[in-house]
Coordinates of C-alpha atoms and ligand atoms in Angstrom, one line a residue:
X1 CA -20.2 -21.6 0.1
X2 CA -19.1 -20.1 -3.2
X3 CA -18.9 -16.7 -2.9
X4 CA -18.7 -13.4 -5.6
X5 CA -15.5 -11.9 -5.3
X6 CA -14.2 -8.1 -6.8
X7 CA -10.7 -7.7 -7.1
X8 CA -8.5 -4.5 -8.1
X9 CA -5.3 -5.1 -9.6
X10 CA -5.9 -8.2 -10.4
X11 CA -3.4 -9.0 -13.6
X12 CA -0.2 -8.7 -11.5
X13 CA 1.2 -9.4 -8.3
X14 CA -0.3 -9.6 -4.8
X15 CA -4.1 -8.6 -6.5
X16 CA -3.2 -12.0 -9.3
X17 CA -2.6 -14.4 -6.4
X18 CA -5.3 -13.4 -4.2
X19 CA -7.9 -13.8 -7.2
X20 CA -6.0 -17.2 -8.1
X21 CA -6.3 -18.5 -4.9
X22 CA -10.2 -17.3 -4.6
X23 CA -10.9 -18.7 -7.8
X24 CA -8.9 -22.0 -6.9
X25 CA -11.0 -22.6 -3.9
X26 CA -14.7 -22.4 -6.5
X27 CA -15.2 -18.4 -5.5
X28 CA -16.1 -16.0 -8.7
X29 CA -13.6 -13.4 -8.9
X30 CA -14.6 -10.8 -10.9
X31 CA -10.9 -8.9 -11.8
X32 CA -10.3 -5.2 -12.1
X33 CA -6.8 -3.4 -14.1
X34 CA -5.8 -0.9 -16.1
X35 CA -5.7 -4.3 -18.7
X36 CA -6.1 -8.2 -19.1
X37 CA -8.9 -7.8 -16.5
X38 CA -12.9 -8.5 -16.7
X39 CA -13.2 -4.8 -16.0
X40 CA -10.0 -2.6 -17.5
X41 CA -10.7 0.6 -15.8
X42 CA -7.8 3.4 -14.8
X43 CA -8.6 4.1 -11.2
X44 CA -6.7 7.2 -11.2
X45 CA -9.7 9.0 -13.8
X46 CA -12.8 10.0 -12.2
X47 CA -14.5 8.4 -15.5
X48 CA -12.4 5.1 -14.5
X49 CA -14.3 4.8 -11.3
X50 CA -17.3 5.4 -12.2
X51 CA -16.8 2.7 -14.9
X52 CA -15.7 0.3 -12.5
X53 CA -18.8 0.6 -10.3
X54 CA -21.1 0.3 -13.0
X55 CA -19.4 -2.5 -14.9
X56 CA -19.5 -3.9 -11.1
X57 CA -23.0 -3.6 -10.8
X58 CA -23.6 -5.6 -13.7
X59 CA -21.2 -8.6 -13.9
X60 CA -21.9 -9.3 -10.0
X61 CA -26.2 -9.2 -10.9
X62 CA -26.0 -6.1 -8.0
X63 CA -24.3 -8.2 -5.0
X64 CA -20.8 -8.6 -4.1
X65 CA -19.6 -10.8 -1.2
X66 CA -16.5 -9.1 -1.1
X67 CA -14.0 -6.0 -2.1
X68 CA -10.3 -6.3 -2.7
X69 CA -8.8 -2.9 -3.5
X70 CA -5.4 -4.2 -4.2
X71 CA -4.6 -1.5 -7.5
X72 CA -1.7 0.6 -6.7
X73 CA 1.7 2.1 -7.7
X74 CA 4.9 3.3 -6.6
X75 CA 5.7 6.3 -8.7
X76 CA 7.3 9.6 -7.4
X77 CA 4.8 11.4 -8.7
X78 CA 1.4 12.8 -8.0
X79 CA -0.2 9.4 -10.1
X80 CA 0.1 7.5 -6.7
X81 CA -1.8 9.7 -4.5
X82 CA -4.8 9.2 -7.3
X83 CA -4.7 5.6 -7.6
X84 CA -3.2 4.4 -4.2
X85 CA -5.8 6.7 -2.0
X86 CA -8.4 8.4 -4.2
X87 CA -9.1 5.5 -6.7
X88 CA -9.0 2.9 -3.6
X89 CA -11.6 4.8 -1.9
X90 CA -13.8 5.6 -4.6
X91 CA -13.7 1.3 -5.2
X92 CA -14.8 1.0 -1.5
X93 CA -17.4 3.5 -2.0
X94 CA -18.5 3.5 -5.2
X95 CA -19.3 -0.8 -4.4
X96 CA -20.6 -0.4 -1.1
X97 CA -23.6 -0.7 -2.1
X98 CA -23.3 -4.1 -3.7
X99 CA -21.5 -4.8 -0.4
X100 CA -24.8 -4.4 1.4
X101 CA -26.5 -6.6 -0.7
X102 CA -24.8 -9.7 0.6
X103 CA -24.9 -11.6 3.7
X104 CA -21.7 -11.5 5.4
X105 CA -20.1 -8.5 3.3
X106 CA -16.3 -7.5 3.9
X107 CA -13.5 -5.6 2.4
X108 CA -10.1 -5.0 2.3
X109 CA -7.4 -2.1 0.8
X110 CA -3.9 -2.8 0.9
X111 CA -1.6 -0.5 2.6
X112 CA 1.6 -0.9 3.3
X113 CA 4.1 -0.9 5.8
X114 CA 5.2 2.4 4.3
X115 CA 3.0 3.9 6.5
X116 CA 4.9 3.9 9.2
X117 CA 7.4 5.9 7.7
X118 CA 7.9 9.5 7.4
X119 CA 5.0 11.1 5.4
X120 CA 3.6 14.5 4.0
X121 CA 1.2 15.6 6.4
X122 CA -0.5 18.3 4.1
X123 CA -0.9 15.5 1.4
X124 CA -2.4 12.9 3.7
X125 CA -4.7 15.6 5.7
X126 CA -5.9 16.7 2.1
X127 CA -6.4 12.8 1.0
X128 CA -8.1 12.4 4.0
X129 CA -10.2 15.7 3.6
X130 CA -11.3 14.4 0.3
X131 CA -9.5 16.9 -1.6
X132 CA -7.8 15.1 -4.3
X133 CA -6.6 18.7 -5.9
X134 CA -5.0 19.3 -2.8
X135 CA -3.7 16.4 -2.2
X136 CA -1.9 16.4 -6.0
X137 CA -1.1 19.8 -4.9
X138 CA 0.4 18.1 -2.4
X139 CA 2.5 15.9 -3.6
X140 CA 3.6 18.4 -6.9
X141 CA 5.1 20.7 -4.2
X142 CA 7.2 17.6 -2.9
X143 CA 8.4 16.4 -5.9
X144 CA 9.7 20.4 -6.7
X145 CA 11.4 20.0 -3.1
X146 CA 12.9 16.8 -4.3
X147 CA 11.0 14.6 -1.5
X148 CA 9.1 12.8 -4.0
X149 CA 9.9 9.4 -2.1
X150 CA 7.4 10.7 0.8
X151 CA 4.0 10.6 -1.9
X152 CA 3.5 6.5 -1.6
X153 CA 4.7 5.8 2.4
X154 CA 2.0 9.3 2.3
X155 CA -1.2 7.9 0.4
X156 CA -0.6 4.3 2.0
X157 CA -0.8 6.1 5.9
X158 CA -3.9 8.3 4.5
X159 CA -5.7 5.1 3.3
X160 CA -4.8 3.3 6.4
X161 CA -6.4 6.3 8.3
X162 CA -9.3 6.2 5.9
X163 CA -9.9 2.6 6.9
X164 CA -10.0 3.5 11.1
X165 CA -12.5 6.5 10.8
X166 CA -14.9 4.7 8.0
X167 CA -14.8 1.3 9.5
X168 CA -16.9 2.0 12.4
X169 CA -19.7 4.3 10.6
X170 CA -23.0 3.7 9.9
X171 CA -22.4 2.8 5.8
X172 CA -20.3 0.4 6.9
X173 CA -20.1 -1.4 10.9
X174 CA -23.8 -0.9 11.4
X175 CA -24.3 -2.4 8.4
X176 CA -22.8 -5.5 8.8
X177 CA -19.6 -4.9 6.3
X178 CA -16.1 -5.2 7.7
X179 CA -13.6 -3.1 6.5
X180 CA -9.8 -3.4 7.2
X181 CA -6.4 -2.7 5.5
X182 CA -3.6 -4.6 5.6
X183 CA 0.0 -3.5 5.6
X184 CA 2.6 -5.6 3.7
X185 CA 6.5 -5.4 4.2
X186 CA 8.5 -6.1 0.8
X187 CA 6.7 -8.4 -1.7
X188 CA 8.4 -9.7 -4.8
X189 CA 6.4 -8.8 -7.5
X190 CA 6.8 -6.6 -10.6
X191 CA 6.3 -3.4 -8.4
X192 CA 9.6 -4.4 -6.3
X193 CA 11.2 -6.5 -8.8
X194 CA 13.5 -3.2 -10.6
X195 CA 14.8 -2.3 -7.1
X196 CA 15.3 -5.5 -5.9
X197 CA 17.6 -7.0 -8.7
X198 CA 19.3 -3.8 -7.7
X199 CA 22.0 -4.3 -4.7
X200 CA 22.2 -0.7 -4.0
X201 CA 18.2 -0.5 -4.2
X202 CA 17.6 -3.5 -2.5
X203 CA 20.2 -2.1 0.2
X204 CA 18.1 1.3 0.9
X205 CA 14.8 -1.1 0.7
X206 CA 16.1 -3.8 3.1
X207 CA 16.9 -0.6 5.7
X208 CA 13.9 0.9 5.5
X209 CA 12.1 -2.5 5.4
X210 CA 13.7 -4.7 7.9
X211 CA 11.7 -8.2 7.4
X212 CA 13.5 -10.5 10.5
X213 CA 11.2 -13.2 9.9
X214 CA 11.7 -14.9 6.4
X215 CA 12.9 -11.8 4.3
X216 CA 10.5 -10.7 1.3
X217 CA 7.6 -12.5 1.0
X218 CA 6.1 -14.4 -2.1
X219 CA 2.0 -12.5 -3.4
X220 CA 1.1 -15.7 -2.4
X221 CA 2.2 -15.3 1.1
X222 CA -0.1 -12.3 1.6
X223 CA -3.1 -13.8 -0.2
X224 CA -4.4 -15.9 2.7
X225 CA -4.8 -12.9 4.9
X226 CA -6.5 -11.0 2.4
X227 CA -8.7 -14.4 1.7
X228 CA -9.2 -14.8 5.6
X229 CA -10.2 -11.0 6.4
X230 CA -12.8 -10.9 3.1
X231 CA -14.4 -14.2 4.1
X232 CA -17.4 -15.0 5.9
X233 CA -15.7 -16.4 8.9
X234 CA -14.5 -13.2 9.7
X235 CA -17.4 -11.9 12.1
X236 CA -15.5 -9.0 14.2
X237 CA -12.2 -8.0 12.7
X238 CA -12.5 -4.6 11.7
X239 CA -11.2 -1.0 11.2
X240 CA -7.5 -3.0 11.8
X241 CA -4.4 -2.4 9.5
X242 CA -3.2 -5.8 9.9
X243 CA 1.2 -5.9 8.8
X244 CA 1.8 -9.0 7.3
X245 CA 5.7 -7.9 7.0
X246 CA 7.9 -10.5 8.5
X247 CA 8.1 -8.2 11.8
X248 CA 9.4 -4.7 10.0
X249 CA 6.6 -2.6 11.7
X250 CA 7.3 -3.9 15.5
X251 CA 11.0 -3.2 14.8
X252 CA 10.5 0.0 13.0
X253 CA 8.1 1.5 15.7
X254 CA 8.9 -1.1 18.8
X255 CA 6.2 -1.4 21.6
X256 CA 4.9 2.5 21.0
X257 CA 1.7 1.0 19.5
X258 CA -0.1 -2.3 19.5
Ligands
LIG301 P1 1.9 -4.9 -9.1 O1 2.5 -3.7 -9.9 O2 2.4 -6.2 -9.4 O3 0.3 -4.8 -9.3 C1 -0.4 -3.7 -9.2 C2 -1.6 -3.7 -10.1 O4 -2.3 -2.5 -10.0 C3 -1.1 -3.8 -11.6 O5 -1.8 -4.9 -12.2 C4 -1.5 -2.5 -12.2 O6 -1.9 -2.5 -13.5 C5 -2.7 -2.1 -11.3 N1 -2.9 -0.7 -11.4 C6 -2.0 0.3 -11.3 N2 -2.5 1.5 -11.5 C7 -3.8 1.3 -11.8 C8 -4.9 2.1 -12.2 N3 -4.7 3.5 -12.4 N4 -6.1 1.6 -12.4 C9 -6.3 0.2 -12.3 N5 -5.3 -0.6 -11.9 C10 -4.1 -0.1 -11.7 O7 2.2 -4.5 -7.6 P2 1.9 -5.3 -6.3 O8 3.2 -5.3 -5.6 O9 1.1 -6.5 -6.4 O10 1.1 -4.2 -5.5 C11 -0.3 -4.4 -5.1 C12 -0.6 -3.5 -4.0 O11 0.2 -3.9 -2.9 C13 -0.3 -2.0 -4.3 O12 -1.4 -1.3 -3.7 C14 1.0 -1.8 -3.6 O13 1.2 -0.5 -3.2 C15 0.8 -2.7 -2.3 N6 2.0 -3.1 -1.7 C16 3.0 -3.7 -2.4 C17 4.2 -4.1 -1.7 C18 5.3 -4.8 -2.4 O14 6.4 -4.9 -1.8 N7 5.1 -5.3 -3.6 C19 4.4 -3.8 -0.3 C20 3.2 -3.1 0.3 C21 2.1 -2.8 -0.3

């Protein structure tokens, strides 16, 4: 049954194939970017979110079937902690409501593997406090310290986090909308591309990434998780960062966690 579909980050990479592959298989996707989208919205401006949920509102007719908060970036620089965990959130909360309109609701942030690596704990406990001055505060101080690289592997843990504790509320189990995050190893897309076409880059990525089973993957690899999670046949998977990262977290953090 055709199904109403919103997607963030939907002009490039993993957030473009999941809303080509949706739209292949007869679902409306309605596509959210900073441009070349049906809603062009900056998800790191307060006035960007609140655009996004409105313009929501009215394209969907005031239902959704289904979130994808796929918008994020890689920067060194406090811009990732507001697009990558505050902008992500506001999507899933401002929509919510649309969410609860449909039958079998569901939705999805993607995370990363990057999770599991080291992090700023002051930045993700202010993410996750709902501080985002803090949390900028945060990740200014690191930069100054020359630890910028900690701000994305930071907002992709708090978001993951996000997803555990919210999951299994009220707003969201008890009303019928699942709510998971998935965690990707290295995907070739424009994000990656720079580093990658870089041998010493690729070198540092490939170490802290190690992918045993078939290397980097293709955005269309990852798309038919994030199709399978957000569609109706999933009944009970929730509050679950699921790594589709060609084995990187089970080698990175062995049997410690299941
Ligand atoms: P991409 O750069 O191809 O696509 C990201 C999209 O997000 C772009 O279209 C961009 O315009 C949009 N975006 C960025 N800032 C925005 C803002 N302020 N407001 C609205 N839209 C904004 O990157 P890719 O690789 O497809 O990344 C998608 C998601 O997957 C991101 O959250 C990224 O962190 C995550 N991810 C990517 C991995 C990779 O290896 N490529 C690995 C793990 C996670």
């Amino acid at each position: 049954m055709p199904r109403t579909y919103l997607v963030t980050g939907s002009a490039s990479g993993i957030g473009r194939a999941v809303a080509e592959r949706l739209q292949g298989q007869g679902h409306t996707v309605i596509g959210a970017d900073l441009g070349g989208a049906d809603i062009e919205a900056d998800l790191a401006t307060a006035d960007g979110r609140a655009a996004l949920v409105t313009r929501a509102g009215e394209l969907s007719g005031g239902r959704l079937d289904a979130v994808v908060a796929c918008a994020g970036v890689a920067a060194f620089d406090p811009l990732t902690v507001r697009v990558n965990h505050f902008g992500a959130v506001a999507t899933l909360e401002g929509l919510r409501p649309l969410l609860a309109a449909a039958d079998a609701p569901r939705a999805v942030v993607v995370s990363s593997v990057a999770s599991v690596h080291p992090v700023d704990d002051e930045l993700v406990e202010a993410a996750l406090s709902g501080d985002e001055g803090a949390a900028v505060a945060a990740a200014e101080a690191a930069v100054e310290r020359g630890e910028g690289r900690v701000i994305y592997g930071s907002t992709k843990r708090s978001v993951a986090r996000w997803v555990r504790r919210t999951a299994v509320t009220e707003e969201w189990a008890a009303a019928g909308i699942t709510l998971n995050a998935i965690g990707p190893g290295t995907v070739v897309t424009p994000m990656t591309r720079p580093m990658l076409d870089d041998p010493e880059a690729r070198a540092v990525v490939d170490t802290a990434v190690p992918m045993p089973l078939n290397g980097h993957a293709a955005p269309e690899q990852v798309a038919p998780l994030l199709d399978w999670l957000t569609g109706a046949e999933n009944t009970h998977v929730t509050g679950q960062v699921v790594f589709v990262d060609g084995g990187a977290d089970a080698v990175l953090r062995g049997d410690g966690t299941w």
